[in-house]
Coordinates of N, CA and C in Angstrom, one line a residue:
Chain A
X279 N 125.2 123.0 103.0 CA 124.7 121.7 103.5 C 123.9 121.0 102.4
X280 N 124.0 119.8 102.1 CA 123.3 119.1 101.0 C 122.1 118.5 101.8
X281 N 120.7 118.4 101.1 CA 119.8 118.2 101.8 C 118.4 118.3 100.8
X282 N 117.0 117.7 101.3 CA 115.8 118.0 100.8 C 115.1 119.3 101.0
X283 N 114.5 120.1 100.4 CA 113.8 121.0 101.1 C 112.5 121.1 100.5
X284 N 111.3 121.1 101.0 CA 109.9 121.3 100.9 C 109.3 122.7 101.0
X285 N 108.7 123.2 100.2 CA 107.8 124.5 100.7 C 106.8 124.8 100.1
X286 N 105.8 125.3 101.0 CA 105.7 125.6 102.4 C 105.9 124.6 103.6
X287 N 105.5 125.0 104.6 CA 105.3 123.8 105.4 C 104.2 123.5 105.9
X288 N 103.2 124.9 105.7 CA 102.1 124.7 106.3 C 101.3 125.5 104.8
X289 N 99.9 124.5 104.5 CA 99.5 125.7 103.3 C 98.3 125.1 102.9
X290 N 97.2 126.0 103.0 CA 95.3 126.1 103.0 C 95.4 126.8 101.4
X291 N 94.2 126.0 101.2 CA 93.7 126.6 100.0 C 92.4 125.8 100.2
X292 N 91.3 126.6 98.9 CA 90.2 126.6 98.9 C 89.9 125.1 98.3
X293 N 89.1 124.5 97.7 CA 88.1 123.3 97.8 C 88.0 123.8 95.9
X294 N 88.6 122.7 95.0 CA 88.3 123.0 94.0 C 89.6 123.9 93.3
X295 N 90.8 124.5 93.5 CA 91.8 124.5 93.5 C 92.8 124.0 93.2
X296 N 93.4 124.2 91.8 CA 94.4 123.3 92.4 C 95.6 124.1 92.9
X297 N 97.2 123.1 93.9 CA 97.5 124.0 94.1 C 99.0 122.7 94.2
X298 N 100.1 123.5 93.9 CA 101.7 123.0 93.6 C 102.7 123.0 94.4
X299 N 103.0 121.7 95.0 CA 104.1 121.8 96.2 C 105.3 121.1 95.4
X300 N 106.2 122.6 95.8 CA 107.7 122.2 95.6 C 108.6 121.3 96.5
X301 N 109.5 120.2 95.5 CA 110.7 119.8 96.2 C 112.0 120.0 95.8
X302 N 112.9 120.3 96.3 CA 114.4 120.4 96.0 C 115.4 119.4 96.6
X303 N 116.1 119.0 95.7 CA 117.0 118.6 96.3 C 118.8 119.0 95.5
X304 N 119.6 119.0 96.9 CA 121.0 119.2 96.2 C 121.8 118.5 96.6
X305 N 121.4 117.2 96.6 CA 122.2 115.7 97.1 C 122.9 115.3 95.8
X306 N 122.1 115.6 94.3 CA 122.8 114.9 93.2 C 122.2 113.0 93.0
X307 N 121.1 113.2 93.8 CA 120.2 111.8 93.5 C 119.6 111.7 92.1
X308 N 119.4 110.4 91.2 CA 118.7 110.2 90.7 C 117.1 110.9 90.6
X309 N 116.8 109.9 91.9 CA 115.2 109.2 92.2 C 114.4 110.2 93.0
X310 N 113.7 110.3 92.7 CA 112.5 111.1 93.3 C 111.2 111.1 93.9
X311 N 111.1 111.1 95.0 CA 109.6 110.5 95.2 C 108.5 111.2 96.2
X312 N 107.1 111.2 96.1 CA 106.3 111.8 96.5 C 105.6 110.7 97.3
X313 N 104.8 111.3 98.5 CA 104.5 110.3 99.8 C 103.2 111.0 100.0
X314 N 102.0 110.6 99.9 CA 100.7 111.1 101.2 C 100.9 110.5 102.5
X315 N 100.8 111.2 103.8 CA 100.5 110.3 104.9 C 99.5 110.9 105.4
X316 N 98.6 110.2 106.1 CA 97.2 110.5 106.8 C 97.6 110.4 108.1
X317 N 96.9 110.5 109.2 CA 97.0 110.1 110.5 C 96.5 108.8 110.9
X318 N 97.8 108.4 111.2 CA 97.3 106.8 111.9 C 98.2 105.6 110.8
X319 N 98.7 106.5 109.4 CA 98.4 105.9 108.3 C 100.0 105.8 107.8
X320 N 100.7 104.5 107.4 CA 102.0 104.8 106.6 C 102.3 105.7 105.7
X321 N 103.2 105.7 104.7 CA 103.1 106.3 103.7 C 102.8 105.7 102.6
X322 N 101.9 106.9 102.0 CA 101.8 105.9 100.7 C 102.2 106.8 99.4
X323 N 102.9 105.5 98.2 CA 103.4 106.5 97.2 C 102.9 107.4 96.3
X324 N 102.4 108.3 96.1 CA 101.9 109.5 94.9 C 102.6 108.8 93.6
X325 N 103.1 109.4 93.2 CA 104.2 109.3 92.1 C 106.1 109.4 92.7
X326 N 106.8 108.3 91.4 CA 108.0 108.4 91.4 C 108.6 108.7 90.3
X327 N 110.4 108.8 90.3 CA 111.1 109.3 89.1 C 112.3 108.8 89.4
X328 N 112.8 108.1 88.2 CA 114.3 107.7 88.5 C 114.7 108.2 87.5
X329 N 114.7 109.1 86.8 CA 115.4 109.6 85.9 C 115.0 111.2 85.2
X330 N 115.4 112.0 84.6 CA 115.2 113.8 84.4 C 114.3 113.1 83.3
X331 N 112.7 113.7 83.2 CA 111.8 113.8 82.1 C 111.2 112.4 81.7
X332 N 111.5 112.0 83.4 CA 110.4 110.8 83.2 C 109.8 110.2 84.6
X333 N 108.8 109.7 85.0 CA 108.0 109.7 86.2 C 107.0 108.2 86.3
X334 N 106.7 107.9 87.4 CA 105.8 106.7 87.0 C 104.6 106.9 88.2
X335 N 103.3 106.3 87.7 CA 102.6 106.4 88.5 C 103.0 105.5 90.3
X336 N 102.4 105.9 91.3 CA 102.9 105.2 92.3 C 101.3 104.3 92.9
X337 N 101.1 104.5 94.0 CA 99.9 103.8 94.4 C 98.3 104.2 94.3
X338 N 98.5 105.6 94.3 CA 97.2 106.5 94.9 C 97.9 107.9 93.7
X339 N 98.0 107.4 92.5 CA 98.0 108.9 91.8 C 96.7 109.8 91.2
X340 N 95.2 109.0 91.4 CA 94.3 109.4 91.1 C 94.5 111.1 91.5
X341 N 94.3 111.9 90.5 CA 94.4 113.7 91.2 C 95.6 114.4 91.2
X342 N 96.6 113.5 91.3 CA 97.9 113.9 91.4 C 98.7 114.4 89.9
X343 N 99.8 115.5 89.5 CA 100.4 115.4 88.7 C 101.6 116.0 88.9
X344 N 103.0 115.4 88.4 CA 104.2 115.5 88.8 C 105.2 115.9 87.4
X345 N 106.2 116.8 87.8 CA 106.8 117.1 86.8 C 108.5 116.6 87.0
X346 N 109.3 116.3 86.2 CA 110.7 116.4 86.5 C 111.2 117.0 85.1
X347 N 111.9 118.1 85.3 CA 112.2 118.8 83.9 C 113.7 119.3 84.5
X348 N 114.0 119.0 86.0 CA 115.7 119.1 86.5 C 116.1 118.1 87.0
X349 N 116.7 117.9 87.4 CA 117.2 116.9 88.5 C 116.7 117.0 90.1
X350 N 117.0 118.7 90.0 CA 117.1 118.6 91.3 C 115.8 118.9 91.5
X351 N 114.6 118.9 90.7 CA 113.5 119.2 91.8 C 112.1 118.3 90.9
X352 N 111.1 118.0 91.5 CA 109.8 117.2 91.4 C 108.8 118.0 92.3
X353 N 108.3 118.5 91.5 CA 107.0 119.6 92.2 C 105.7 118.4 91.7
X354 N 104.6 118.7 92.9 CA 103.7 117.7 92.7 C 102.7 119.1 92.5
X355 N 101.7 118.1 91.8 CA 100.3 119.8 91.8 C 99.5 118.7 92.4
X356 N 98.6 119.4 92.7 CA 97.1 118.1 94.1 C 96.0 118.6 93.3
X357 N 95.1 118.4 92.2 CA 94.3 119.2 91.3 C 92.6 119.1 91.9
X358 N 91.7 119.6 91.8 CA 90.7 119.8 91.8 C 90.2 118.6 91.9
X359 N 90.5 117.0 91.0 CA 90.1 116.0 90.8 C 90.4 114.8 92.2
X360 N 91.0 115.5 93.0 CA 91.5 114.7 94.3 C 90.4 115.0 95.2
X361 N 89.7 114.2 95.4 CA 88.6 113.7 96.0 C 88.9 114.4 97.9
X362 N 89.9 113.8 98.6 CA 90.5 114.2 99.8 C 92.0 114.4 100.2
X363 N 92.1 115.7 99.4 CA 93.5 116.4 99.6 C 94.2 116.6 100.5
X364 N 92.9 117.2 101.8 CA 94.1 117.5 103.1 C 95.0 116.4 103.4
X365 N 96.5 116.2 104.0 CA 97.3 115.5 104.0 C 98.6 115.8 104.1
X366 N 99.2 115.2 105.2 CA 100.7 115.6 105.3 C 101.8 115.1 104.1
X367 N 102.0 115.7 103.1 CA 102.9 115.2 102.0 C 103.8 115.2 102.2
X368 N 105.0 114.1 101.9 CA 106.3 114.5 102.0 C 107.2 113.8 100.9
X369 N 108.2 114.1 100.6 CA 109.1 114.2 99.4 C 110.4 113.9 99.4
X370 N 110.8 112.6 98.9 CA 112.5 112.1 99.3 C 112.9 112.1 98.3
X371 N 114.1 111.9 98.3 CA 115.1 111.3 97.6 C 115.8 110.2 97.4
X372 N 116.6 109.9 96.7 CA 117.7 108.7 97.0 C 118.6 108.7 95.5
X373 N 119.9 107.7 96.0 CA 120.1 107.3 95.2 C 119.7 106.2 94.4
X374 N 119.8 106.2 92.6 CA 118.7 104.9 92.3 C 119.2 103.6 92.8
X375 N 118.1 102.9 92.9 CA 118.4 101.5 93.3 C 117.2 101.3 94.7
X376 N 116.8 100.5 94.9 CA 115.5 100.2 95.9 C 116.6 99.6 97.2
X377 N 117.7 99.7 97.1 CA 118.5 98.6 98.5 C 119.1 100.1 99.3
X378 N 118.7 101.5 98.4 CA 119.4 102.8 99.0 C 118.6 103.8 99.9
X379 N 118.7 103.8 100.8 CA 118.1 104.7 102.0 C 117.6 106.1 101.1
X380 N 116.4 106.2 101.7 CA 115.8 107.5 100.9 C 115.3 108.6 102.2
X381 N 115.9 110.0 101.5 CA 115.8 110.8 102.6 C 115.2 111.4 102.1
X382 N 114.7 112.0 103.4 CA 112.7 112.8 103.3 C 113.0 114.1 103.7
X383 N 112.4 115.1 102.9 CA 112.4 116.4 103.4 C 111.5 116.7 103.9
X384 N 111.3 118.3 104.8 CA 110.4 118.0 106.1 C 108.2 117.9 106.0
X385 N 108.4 118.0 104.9 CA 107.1 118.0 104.5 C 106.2 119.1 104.4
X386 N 104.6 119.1 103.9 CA 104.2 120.3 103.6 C 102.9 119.3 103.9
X387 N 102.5 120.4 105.1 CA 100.7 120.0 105.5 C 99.3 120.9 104.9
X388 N 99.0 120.1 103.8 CA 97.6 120.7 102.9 C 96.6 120.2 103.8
X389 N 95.5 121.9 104.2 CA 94.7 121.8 104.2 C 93.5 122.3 103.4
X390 N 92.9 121.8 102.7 CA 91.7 122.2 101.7 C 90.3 122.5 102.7
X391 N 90.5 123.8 102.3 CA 89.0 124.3 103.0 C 88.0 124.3 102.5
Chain B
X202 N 101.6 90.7 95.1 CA 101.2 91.8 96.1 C 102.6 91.9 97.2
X203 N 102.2 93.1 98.0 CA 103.3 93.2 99.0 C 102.4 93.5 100.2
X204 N 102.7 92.9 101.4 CA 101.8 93.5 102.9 C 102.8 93.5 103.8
X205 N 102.7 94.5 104.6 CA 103.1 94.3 106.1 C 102.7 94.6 107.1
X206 N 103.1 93.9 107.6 CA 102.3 94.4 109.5 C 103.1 94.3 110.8
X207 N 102.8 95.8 111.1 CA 103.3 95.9 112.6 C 102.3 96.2 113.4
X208 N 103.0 96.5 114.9 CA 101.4 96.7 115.8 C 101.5 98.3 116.0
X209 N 100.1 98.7 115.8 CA 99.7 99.9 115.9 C 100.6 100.9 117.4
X210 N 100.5 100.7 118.1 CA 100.6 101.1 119.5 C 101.6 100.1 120.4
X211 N 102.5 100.7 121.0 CA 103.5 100.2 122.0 C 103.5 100.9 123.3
X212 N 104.1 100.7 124.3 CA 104.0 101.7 125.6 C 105.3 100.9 126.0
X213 N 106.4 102.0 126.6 CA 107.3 101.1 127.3 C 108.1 102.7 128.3
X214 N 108.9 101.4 129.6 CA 109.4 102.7 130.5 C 110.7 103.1 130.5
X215 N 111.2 104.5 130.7 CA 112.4 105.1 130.3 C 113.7 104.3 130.8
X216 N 114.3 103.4 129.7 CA 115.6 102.4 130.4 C 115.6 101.1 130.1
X217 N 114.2 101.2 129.8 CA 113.9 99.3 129.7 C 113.8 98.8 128.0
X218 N 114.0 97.7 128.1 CA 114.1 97.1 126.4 C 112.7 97.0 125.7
X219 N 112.7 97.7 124.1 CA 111.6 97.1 123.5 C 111.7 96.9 122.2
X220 N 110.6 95.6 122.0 CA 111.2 94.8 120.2 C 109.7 95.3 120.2
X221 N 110.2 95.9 118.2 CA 108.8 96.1 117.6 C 108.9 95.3 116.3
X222 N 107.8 94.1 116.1 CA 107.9 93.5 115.3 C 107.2 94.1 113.6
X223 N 107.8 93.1 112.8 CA 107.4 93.6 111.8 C 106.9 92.2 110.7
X224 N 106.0 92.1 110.3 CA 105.7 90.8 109.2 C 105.5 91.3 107.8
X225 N 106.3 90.5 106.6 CA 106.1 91.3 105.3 C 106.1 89.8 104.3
X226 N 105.3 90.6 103.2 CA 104.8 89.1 102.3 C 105.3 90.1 101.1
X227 N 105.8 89.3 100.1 CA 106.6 90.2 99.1 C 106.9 89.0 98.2
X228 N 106.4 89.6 96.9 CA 106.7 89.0 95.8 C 108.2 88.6 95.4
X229 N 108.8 90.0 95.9 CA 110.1 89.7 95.7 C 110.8 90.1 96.5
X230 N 112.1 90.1 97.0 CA 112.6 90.4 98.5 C 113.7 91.4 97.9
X231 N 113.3 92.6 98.3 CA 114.9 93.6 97.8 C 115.1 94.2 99.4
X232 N 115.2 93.5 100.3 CA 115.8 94.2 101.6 C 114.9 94.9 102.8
X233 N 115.0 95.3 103.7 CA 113.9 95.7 104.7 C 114.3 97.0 105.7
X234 N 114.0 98.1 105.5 CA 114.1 99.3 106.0 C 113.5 99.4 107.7
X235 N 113.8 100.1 108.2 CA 113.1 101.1 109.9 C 113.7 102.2 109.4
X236 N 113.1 102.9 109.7 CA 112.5 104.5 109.9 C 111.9 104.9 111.0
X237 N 112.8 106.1 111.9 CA 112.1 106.7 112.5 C 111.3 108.2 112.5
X238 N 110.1 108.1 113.2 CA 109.8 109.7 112.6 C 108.4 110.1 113.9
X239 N 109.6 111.0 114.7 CA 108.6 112.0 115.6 C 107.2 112.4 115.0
X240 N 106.4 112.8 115.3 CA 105.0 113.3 115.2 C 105.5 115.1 114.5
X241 N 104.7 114.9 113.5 CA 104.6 116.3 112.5 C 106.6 116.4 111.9
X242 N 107.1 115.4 112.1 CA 108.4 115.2 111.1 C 108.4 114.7 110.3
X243 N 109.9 114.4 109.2 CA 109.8 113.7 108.5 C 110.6 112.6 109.0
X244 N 110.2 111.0 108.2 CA 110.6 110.1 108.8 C 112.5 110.2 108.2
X245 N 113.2 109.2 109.6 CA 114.7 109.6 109.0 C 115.6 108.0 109.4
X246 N 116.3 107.4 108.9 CA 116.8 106.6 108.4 C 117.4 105.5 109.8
X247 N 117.0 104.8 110.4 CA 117.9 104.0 111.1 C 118.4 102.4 110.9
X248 N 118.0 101.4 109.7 CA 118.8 100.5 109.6 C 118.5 99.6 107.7
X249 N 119.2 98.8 107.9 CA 118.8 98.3 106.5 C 119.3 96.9 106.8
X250 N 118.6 96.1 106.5 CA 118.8 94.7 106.3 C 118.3 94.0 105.3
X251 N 119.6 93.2 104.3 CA 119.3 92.6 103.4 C 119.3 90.9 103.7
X252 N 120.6 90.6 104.9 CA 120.6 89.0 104.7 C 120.0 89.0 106.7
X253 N 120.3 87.5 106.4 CA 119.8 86.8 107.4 C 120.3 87.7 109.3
X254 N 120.0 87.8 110.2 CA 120.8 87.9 111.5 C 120.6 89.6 111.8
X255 N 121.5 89.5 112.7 CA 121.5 90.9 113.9 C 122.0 91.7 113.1
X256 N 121.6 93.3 113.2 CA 122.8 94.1 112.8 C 122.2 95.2 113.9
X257 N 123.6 95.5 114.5 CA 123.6 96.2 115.7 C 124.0 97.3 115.2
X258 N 123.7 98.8 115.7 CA 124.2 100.3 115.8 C 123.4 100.8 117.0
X259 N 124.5 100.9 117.8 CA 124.1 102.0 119.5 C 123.6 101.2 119.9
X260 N 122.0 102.0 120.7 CA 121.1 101.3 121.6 C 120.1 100.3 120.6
X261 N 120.2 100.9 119.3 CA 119.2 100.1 118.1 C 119.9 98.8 117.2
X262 N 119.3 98.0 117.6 CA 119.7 97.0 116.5 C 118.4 96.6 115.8
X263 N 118.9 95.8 114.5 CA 117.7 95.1 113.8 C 118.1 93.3 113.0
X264 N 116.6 92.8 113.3 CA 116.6 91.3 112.9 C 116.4 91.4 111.6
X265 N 116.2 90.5 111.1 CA 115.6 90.0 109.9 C 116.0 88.5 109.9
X266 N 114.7 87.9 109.5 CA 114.5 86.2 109.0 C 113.9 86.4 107.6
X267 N 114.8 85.9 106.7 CA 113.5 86.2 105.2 C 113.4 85.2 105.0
X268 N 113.0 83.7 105.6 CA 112.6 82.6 105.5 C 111.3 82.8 106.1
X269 N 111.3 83.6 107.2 CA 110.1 83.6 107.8 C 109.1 85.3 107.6
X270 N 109.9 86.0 106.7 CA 109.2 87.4 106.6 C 109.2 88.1 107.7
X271 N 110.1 88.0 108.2 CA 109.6 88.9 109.5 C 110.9 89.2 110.0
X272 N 111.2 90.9 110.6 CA 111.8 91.2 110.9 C 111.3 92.2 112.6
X273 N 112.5 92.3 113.5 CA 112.2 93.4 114.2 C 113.1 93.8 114.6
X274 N 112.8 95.1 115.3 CA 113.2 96.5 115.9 C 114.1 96.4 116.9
X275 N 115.0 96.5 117.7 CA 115.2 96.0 119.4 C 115.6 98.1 120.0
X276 N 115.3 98.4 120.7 CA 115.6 99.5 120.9 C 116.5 99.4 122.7
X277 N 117.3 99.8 123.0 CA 117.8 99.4 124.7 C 118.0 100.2 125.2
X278 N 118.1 100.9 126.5 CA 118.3 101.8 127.5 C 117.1 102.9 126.9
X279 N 116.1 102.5 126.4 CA 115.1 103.6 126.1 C 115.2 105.5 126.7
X280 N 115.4 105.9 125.8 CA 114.8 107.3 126.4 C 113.6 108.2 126.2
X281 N 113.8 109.5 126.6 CA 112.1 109.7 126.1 C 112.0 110.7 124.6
X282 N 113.0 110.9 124.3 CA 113.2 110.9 123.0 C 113.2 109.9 122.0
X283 N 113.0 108.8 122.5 CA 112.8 107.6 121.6 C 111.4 107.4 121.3
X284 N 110.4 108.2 121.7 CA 109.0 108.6 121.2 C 108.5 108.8 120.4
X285 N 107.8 108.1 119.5 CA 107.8 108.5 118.2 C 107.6 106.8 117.1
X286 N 107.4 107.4 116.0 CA 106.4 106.1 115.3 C 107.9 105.5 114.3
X287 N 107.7 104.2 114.3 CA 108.6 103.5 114.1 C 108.1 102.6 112.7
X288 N 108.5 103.2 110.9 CA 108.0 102.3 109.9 C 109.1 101.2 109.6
X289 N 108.1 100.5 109.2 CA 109.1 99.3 108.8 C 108.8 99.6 107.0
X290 N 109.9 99.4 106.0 CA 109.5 98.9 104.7 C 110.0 98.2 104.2
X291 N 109.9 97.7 102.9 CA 110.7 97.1 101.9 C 110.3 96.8 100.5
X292 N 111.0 96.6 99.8 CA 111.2 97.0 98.3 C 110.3 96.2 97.5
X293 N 109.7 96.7 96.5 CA 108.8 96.2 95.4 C 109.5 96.5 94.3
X294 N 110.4 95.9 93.4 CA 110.9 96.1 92.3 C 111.6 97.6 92.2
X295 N 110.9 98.7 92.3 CA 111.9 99.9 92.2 C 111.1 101.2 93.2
X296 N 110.3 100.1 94.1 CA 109.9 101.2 95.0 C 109.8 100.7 96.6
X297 N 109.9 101.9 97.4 CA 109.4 101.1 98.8 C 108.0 101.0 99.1
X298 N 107.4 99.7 99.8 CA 106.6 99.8 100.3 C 106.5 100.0 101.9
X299 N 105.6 101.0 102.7 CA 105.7 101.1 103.7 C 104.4 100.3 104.9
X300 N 104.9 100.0 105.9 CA 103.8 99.7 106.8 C 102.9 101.2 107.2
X301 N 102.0 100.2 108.2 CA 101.4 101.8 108.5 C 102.1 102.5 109.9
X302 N 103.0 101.7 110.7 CA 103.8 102.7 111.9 C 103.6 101.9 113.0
X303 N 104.2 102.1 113.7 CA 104.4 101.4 115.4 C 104.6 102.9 116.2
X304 N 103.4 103.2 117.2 CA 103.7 104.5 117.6 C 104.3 103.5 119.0
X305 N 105.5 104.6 119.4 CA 105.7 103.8 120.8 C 105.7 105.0 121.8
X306 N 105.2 105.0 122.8 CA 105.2 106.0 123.8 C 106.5 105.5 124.6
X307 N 107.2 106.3 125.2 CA 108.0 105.8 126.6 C 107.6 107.0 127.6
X308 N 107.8 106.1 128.7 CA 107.0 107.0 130.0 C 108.3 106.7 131.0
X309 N 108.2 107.9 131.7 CA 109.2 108.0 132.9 C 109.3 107.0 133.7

């Protein structure tokens, strides 16, 4: 089955830490994208990628850093310098082009203790 | 800049019709997404509209006026699986922008 996958789904770590959430995908998309959502709150973009070995900043990347070195995956790290980390993250895909439906994998909920 | 706005909170009863509006200001207009997405899921794909008028699938259809920025939701024969936060987005040059959600309750 072709699809996103995120992991963990659930994952604490200490205050001052940094710590790296994986995404996968085996759809054969370009584009790649990272989402914070808060409660109450849309999503907002982290970082994007439309292409292998290259990334762009999104809305709120202060703390954030993102790698694309395959296609199929964009791991984000949440570093030490992120002010308020806890947050339900989640991670799509698509094909490139902004008119193409972007599918979201099921997300990974950081809590920083 | 890009903004949108929908209303925070909806309440409607199991069977009956409800439109969730959406308003967006956008530098440039690449099209207008809905998204639905249960509580602790991820959100998942229900319509896309680029031009003017109705586009109907099932119980869900969707508007769009891009004269007037604003588009909405129509959901019909509600169920209670229809619960759940409803985004509206649309495109900024090569990204989406999202609203912040329409939670809608339905009650028996």
């Amino acid at each position: 089955d072709g699809g996103i996958t995120q992991s963990p789904k659930y994952l604490f770590r200490k205050e001052g830490q940094n710590v790296t959430l994986s995404c996968e995908q085996n759809l054969n998309h370009d584009a790649m994208y990272w989402y914070r959502q808060d409660p109450g709150q849309g999503l907002r973009l982290i970082y994007y990628s439309q292409i292998v070995n290259d990334f762009q900043k999104g809305d709120i990347a202060e703390g954030y850093s993102v790698s694309r070195e395959k296609k199929e995956s964009f791991p984000l790290t949440v570093t030490s310098a992120q002010k308020n980390p806890t947050a339900f993250y989640l991670c799509a895909s698509s094909i490139w082009g902004i008119d193409n439906e972007q599918f979201f994998g099921p997300g990974t909920r950081l809590t920083v203790l | 800049g890009q903004n949108i706005d929908q209303p925070t909170e909806m309440t409607a009863t199991e069977g009956a019709i409800v439109q969730i509006n959406c308003t967006y200001q956008t530098s440039g207009f690449n099209g207008l997404f809905w998204y639905q997405q249960h509580a602790g899921e991820a959100p998942t794909f229900l319509s896309y509209n680029v031009l003017d008028g109705l586009e109907e699938k099932g119980r869900f259809s969707s508007f769009l006026s891009r004269s007037k920025g604003y588009s909405y939701l129509l959901l019909k024969e509600l169920q209670m699986k229809d619960s759940a936060s409803y985004l509206c987005a649309t495109g900024d040059t090569d990204k989406l922008i999202f609203g912040t959600g329409t939670r809608l309750q339905v009650f028996p």
